[in-house]
mmCIF file of C-alpha atoms and ligand atoms in Angstrom:
data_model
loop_
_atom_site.group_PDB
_atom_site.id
_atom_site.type_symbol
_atom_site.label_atom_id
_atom_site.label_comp_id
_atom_site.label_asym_id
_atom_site.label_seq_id
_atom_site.Cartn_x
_atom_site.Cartn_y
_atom_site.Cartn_z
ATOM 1 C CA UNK A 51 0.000 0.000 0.000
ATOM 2 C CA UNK A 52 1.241 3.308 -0.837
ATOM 3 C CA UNK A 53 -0.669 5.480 1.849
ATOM 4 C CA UNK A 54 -1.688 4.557 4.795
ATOM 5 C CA UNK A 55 -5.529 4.482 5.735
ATOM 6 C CA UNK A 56 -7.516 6.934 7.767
ATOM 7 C CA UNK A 57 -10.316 6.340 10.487
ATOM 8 C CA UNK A 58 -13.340 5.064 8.701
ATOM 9 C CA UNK A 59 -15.415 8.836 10.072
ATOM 10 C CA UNK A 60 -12.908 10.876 8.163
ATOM 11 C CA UNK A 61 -13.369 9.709 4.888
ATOM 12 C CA UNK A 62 -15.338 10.596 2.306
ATOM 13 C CA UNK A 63 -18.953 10.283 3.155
ATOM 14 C CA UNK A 64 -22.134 9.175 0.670
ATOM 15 C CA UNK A 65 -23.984 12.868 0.048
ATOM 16 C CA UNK A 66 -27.116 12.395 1.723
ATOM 17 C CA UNK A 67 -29.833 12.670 -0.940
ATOM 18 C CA UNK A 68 -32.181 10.286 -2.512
ATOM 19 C CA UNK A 69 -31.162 9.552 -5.424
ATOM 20 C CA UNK A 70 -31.944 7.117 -8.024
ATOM 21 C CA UNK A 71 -28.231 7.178 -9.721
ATOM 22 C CA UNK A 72 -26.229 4.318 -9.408
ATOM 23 C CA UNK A 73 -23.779 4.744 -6.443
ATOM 24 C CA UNK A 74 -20.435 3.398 -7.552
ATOM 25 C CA UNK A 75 -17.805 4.012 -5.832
ATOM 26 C CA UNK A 76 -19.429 6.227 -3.156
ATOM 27 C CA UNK A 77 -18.887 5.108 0.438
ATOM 28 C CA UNK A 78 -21.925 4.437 2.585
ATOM 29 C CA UNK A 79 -21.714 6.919 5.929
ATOM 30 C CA UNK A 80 -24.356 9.360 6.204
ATOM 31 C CA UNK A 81 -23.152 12.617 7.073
ATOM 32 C CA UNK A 82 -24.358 14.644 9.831
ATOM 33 C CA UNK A 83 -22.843 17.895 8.743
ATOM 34 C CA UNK A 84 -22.368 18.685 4.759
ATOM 35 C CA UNK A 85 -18.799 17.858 4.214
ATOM 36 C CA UNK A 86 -16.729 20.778 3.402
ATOM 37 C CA UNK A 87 -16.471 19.888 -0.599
ATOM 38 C CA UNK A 88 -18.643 18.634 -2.160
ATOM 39 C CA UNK A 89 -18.253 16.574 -5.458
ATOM 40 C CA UNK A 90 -20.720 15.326 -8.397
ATOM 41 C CA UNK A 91 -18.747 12.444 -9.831
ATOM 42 C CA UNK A 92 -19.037 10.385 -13.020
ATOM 43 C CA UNK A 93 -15.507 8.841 -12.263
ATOM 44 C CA UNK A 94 -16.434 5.561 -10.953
ATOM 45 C CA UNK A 95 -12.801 4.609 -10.775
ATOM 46 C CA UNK A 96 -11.044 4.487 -7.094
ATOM 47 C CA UNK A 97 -12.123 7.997 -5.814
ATOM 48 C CA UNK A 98 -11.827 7.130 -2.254
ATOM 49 C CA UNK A 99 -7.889 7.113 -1.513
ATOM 50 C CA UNK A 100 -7.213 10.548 -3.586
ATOM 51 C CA UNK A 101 -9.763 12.306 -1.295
ATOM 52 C CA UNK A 102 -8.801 10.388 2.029
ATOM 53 C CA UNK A 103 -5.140 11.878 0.927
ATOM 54 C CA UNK A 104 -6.730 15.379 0.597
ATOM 55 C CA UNK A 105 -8.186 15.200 3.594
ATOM 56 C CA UNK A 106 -5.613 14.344 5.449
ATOM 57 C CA UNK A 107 -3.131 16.740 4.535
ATOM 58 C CA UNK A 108 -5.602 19.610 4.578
ATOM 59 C CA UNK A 109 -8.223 18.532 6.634
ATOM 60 C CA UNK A 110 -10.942 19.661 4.547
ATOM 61 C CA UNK A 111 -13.237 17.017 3.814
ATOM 62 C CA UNK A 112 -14.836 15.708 1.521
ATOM 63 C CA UNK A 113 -18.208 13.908 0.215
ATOM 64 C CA UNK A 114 -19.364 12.440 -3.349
ATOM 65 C CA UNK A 115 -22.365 11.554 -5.123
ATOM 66 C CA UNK A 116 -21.397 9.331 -8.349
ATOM 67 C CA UNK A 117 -23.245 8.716 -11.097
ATOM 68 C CA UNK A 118 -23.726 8.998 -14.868
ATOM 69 C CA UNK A 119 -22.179 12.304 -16.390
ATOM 70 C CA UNK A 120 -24.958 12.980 -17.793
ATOM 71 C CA UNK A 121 -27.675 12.605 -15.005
ATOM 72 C CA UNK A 122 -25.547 14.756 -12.641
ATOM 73 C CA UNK A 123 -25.245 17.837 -15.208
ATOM 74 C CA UNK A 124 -29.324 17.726 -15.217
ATOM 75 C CA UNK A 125 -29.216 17.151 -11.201
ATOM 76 C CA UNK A 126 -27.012 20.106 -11.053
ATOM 77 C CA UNK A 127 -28.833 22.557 -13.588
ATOM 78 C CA UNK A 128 -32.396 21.161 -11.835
ATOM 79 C CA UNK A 129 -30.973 22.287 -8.537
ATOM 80 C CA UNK A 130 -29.728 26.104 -9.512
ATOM 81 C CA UNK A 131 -28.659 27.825 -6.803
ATOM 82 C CA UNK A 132 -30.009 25.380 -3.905
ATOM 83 C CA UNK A 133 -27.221 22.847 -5.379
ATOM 84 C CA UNK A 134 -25.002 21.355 -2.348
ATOM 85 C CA UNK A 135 -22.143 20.577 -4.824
ATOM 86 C CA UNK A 136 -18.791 22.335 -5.055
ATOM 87 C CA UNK A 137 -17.087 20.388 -7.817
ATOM 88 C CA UNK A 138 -18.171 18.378 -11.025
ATOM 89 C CA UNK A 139 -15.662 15.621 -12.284
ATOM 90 C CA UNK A 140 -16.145 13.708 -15.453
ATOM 91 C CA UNK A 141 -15.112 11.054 -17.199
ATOM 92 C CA UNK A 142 -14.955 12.536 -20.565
ATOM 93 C CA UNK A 143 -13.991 15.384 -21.899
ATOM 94 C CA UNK A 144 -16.681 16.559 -24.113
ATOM 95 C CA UNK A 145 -19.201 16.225 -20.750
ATOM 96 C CA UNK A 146 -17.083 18.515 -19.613
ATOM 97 C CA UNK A 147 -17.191 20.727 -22.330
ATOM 98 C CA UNK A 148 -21.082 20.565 -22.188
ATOM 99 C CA UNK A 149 -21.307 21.658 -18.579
ATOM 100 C CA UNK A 150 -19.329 24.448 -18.699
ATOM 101 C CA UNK A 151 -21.048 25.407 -22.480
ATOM 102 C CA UNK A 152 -24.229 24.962 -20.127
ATOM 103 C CA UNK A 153 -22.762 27.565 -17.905
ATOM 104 C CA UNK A 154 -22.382 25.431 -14.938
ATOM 105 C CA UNK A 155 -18.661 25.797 -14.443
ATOM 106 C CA UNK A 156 -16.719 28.926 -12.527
ATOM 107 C CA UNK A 157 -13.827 29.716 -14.167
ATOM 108 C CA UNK A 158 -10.581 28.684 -12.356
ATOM 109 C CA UNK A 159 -7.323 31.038 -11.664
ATOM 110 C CA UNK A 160 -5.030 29.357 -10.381
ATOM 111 C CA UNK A 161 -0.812 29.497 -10.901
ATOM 112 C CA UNK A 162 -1.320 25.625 -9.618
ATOM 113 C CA UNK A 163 -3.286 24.489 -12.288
ATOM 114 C CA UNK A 164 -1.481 26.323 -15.218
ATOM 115 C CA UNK A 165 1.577 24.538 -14.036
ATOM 116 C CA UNK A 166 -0.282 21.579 -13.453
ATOM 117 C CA UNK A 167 -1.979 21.043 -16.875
ATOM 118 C CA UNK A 168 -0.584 20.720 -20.115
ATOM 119 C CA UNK A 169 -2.706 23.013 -22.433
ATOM 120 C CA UNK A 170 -3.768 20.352 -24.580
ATOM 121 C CA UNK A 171 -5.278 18.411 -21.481
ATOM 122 C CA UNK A 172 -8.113 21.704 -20.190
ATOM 123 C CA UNK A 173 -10.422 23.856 -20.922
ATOM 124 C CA UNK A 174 -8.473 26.775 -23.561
ATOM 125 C CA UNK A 175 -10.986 29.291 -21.146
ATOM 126 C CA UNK A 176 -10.120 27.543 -18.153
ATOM 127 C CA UNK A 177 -13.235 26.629 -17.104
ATOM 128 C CA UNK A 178 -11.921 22.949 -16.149
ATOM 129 C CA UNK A 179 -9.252 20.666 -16.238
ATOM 130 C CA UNK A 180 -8.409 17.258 -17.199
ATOM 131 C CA UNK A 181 -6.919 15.222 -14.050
ATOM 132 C CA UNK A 182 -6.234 12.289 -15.882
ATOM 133 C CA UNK A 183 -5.672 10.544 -18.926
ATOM 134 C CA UNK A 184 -6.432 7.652 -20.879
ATOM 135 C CA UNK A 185 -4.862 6.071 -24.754
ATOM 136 C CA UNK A 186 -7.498 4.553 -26.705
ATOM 137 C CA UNK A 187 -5.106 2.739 -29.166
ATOM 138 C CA UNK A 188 -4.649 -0.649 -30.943
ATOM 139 C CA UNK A 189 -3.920 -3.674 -28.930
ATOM 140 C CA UNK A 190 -2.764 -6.670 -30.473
ATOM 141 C CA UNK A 191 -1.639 -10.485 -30.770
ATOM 142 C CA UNK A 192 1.484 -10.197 -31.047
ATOM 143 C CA UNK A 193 1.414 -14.267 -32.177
ATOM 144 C CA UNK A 194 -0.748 -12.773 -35.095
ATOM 145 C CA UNK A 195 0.429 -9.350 -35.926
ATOM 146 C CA UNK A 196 3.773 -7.721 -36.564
ATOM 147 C CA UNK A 197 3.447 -4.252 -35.515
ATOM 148 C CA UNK A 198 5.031 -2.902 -38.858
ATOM 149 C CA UNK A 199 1.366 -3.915 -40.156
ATOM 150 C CA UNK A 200 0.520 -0.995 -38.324
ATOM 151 C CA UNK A 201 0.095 2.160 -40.177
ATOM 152 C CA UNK A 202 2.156 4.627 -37.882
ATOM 153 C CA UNK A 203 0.772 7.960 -39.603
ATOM 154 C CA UNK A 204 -2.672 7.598 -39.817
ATOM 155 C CA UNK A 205 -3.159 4.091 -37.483
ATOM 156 C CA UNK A 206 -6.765 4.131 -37.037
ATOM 157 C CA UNK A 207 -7.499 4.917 -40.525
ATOM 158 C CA UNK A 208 -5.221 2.147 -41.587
ATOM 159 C CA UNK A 209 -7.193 -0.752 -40.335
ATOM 160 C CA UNK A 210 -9.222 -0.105 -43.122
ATOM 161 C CA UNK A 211 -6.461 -1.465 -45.116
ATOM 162 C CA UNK A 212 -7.943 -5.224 -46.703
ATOM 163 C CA UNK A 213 -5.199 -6.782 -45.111
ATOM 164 C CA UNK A 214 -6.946 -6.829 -41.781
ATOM 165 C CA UNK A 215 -10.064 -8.476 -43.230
ATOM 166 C CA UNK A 216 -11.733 -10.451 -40.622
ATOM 167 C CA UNK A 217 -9.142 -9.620 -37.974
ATOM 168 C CA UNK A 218 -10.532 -6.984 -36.078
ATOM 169 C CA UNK A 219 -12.852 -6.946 -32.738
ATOM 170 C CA UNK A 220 -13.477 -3.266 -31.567
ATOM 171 C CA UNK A 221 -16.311 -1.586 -29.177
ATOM 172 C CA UNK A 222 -20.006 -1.159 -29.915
ATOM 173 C CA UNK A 223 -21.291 2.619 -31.124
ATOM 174 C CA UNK A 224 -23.194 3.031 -28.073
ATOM 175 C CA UNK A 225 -20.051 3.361 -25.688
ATOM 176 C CA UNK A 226 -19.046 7.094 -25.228
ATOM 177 C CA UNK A 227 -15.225 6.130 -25.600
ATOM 178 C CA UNK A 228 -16.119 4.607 -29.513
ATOM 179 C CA UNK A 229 -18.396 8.056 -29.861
ATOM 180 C CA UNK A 230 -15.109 10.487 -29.033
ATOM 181 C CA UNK A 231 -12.897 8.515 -31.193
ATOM 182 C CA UNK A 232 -15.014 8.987 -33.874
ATOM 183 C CA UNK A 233 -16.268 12.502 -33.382
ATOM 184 C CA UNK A 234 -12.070 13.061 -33.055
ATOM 185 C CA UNK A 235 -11.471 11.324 -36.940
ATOM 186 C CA UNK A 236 -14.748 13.627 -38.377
ATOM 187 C CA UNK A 237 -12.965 16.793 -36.573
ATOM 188 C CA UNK A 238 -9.565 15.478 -38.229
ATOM 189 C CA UNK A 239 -11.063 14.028 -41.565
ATOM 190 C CA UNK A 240 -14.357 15.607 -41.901
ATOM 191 C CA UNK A 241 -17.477 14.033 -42.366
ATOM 192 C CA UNK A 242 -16.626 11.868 -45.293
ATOM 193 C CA UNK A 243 -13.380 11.133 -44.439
ATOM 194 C CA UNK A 244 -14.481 9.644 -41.103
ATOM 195 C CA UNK A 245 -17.343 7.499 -42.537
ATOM 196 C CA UNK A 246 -14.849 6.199 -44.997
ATOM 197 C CA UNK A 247 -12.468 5.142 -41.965
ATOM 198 C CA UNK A 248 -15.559 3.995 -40.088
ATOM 199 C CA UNK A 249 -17.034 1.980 -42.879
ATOM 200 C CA UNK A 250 -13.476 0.646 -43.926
ATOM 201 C CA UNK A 251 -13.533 -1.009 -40.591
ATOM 202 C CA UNK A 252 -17.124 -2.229 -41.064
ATOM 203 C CA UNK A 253 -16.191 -3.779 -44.416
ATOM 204 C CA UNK A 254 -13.378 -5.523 -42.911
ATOM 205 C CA UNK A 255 -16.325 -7.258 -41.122
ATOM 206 C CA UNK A 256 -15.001 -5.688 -37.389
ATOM 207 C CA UNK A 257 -16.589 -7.798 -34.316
ATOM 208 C CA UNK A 258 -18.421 -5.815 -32.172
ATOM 209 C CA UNK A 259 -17.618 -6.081 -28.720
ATOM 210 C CA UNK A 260 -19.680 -4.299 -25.546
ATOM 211 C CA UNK A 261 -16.953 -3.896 -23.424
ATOM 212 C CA UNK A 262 -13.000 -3.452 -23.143
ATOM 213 C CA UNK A 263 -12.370 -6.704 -21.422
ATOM 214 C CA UNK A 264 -13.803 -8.526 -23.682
ATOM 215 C CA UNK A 265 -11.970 -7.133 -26.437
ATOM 216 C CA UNK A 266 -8.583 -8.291 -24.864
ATOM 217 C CA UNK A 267 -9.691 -11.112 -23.916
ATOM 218 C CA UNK A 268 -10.471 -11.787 -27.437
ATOM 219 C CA UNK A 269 -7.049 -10.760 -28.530
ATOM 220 C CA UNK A 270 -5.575 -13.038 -26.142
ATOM 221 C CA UNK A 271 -7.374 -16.219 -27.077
ATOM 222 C CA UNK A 272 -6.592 -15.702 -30.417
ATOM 223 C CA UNK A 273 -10.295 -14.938 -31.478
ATOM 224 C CA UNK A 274 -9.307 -11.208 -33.164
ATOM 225 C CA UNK A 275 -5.799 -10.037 -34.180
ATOM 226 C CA UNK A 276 -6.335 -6.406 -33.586
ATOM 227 C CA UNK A 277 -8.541 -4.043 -31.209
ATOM 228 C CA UNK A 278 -9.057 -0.791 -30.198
ATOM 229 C CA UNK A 279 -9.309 0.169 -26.409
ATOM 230 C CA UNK A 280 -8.253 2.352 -23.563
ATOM 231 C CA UNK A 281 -5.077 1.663 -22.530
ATOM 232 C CA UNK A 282 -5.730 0.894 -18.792
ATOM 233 C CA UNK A 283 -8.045 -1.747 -19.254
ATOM 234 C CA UNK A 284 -4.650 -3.435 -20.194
ATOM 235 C CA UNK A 285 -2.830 -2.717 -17.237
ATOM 236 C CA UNK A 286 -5.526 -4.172 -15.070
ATOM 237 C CA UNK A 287 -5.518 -7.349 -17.144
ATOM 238 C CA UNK A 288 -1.947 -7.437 -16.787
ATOM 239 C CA UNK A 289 -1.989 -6.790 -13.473
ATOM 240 C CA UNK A 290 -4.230 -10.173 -12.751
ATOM 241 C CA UNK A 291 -2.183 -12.106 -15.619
ATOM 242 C CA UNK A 292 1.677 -10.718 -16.413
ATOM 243 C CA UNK A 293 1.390 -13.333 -19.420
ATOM 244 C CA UNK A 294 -1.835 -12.351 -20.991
ATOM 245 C CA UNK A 295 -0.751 -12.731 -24.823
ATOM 246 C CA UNK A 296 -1.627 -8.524 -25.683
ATOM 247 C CA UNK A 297 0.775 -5.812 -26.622
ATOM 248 C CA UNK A 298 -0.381 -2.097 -26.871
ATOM 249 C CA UNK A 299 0.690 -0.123 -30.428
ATOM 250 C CA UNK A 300 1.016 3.559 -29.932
ATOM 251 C CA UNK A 301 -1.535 5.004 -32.647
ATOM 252 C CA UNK A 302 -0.197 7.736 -35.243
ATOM 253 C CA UNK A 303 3.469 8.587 -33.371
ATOM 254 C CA UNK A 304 4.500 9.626 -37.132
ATOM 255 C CA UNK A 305 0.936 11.491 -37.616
ATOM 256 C CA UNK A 306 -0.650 13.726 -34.494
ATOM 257 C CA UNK A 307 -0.240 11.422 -32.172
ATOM 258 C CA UNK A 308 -2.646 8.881 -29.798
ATOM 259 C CA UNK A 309 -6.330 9.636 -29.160
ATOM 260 C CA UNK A 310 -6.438 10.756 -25.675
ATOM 261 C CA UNK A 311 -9.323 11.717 -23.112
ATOM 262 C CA UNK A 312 -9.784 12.806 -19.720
ATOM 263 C CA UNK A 313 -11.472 12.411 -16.909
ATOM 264 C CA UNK A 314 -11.501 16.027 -15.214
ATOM 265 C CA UNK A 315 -13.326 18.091 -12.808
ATOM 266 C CA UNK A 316 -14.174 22.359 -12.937
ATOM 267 C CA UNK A 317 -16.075 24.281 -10.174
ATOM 268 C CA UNK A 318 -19.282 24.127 -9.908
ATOM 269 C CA UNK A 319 -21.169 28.010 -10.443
ATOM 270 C CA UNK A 320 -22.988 28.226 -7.736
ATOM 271 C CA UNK A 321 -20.870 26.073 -5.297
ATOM 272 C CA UNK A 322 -21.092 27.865 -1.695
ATOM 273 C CA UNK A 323 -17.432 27.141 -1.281
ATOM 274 C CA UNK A 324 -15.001 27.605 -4.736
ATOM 275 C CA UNK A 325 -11.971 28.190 -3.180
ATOM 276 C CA UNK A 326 -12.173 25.102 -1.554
ATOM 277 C CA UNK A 327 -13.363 23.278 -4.441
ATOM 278 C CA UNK A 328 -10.415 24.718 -6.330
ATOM 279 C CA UNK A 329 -8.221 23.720 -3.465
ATOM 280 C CA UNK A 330 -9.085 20.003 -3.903
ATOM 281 C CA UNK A 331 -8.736 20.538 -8.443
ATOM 282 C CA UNK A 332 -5.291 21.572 -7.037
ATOM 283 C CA UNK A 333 -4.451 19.054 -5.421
ATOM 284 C CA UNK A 334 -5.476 16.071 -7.663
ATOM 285 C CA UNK A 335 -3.539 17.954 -10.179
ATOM 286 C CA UNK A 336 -0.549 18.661 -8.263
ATOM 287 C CA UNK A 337 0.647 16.459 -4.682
ATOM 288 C CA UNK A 338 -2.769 13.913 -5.313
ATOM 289 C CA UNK A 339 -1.739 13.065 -8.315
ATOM 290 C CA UNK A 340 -0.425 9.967 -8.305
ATOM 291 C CA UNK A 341 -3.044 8.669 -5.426
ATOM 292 C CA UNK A 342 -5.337 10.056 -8.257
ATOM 293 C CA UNK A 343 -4.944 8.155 -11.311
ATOM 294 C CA UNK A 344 -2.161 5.454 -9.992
ATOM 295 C CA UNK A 345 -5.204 2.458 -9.022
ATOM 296 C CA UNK A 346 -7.051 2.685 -12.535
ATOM 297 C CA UNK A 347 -3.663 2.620 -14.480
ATOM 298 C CA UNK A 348 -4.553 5.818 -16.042
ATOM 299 C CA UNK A 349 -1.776 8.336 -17.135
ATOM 300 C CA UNK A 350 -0.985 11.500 -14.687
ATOM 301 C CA UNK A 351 -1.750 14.914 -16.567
ATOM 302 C CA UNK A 352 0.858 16.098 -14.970
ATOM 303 C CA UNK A 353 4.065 16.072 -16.696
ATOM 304 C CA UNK A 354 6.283 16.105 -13.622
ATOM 305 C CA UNK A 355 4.425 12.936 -11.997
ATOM 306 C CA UNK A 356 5.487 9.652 -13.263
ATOM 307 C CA UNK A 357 3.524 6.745 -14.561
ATOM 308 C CA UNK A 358 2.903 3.721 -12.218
ATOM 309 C CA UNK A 359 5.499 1.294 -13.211
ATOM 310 C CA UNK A 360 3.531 -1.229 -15.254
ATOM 311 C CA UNK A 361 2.171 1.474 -17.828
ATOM 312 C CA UNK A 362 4.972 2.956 -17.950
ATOM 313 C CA UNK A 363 6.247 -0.229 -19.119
ATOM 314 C CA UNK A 364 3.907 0.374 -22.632
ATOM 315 C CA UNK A 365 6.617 2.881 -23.489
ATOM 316 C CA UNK A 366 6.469 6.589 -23.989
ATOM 317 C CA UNK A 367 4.207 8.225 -26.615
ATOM 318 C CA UNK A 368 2.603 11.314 -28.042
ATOM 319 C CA UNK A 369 -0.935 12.431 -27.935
ATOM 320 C CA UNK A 370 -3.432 14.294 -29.993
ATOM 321 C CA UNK A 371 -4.506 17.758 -28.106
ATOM 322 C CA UNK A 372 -7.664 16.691 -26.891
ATOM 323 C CA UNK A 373 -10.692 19.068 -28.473
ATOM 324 C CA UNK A 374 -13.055 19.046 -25.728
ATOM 325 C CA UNK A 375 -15.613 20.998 -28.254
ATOM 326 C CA UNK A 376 -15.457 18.461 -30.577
ATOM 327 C CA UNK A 377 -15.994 15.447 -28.470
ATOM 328 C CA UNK A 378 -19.356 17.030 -27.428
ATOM 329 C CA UNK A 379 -20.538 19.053 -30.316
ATOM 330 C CA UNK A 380 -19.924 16.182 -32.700
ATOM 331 C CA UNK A 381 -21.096 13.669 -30.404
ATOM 332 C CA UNK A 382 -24.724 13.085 -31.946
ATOM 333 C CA UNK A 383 -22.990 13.359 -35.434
ATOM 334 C CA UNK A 384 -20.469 10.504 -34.943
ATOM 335 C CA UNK A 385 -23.168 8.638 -33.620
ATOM 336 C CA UNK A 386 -25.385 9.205 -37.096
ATOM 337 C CA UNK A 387 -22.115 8.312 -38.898
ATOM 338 C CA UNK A 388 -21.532 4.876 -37.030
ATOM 339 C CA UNK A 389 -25.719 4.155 -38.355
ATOM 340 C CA UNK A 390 -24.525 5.136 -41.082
ATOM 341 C CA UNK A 391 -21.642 3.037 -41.836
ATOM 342 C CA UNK A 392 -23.667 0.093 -40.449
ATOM 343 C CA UNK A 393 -21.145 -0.007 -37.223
ATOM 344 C CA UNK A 394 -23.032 -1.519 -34.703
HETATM 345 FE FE1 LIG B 238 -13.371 2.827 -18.507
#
């Protein structure tokens, strides 16, 4: 264990409102006095430790309510002003791009976070940061492929190539992390250009898969050569099996880079407390960092935190500047184009 535990009536509490959003990840103590931040949390991943380390060294605490972005941005706008919440964190960028384009979000100014935050990982008007970050590359058999298959300029768009016929498994077009990708290759290729990439893939008769597991999984047994998938999803797998037969490729290191997202967090409008809301941002971005994003095997935003050793192990690579406005405003559109293309 990295950090040591605290007292089970210091942590972070369960906000105490009905609600009929799916609690993941939020602890079960009723409060009797509002914590002193509170969050509105679609990040279902390991929340607990990063705010038990916050609270610890500040001794501010801390509550969260998880549940689907999307459901807590209409929560939040339903409750206006009466809202008990202090900070909204995501796990994609272009929800957070909605919620501050819904004028939820406070702008932040803080010396921290422009350290903190590479540019191409927040808000360009500052209105909320990424706090951690995910690949979604190819993964493959590396029994089956040689990675100089791999188009290294343009790798997505090359596994429309007819050499991969019948060797591909990727995720289903209702999964936000397939609906960003895409929306990312129609704000890179356009329109056409994307439903060419999209249907390449479908004419190479891709499996569709309905989750990440399964997709590795796949790989490993042999069942698809090639996938695409967030890069942590890996890690874990590894973590349970070192020998699990699936190598991550590094998607377009001669072109613009890897498709990257974010899970990230901004300050709520009309929280009652912002500076301590921005005070916890701060610190997830900064000192929390690794106590942050370390347990889900995601990458630290921060470029003076390390990697946990095991992705770190994948190798270093560049991203693609994630566009925050694009992942949201093209969202419906990338979904039409995966109907479209017959991608299921
Ligand atoms: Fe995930």
């Amino acid at each position: 264990m990295r950090r040591p535990s605290l007292p089970v009536t210091a942590v972070a509490a369960a906000l105490v409102l009905a609600s009929t959003l799916t609690g993941c990840g939020t602890l079960g103590f009723g409060a009797e006095e509002p914590a002193d931040i509170q969050v509105y949390t679609g990040r279902h991943y390991d929340l607990e430790q990063a705010f038990k380390d916050f609270e610890s060294e500040t001794g501010l605490s801390v509550e969260f309510l998880s549940g689907d972005d999307a459901e807590l941005l209409e929560r939040l706008k339903a409750e206006g002003d009466e809202t008990p919440a202090d900070v909204f964190m995501t796990v994609d960028a272009g929800n957070l791009w909605k919620a501050a384009e819904d004028g939820e979000l406070a702008p932040l100014e803080s010396k921290v976070l422009d350290r903190a935050v590479p540019d191409g990982l927040k808000d360009p008007q500052n209105r909320w940061v990424g706090l951690s970050m995910r690949a979604r590359t190819v993964m493959y058999n590396p029994d089956q492929v040689d990675p100089s298959e791999f188009d290294t300029t343009e790798t997505y768009a090359g596994l429309t190539d007819p050499t991969w016929q019948g060797r591909l498994c990727m995720r289903d077009s209702t999964n936000s992390y397939t609906q960003s990708l895409v929306a990312s290759l129609i704000d890179k290729h356009g329109y056409d250009g994307a439903l060419e990439i999209v249907g390449g893939w479908v004419g190479n008769d891709v499996e569709i898969m309905s989750n990440d597991i399964l997709l590795l999984e796949a790989l490993d047994a042999g069942k698809c050569d090639a996938a695409i998938t967030n890069h942590y999803y890996l890690g874990r797998m590894l973590e349970e099996d070192p020998d699990l037969n699936v190598k991550p490729f590094w998607a377009n290191q001669d072109g613009d880079g890897v498709h990257v997202n974010v899970s990230g967090a901004g300050v709520i409008k009309n929280s009652d407390s912002p500076k301590k809301a921005q005070r916890l941002i701060e610190y997830l971005a900064a000192k929390g960092q690794n106590g942050f994003v370390d347990a889900n095997h995601e990458f630290p935003v921060n470029p003076t935190v390390e990697p946990e050793p095991l992705i770190a192990g994948f190798g270093e690579f560049d991203y693609a500047p994630i566009n925050a406005e694009a992942y949201g405003e093209l969202n419906a559109k990338a979904v039409d184009l995966m109907a479209e293309a017959g991608y299921e």
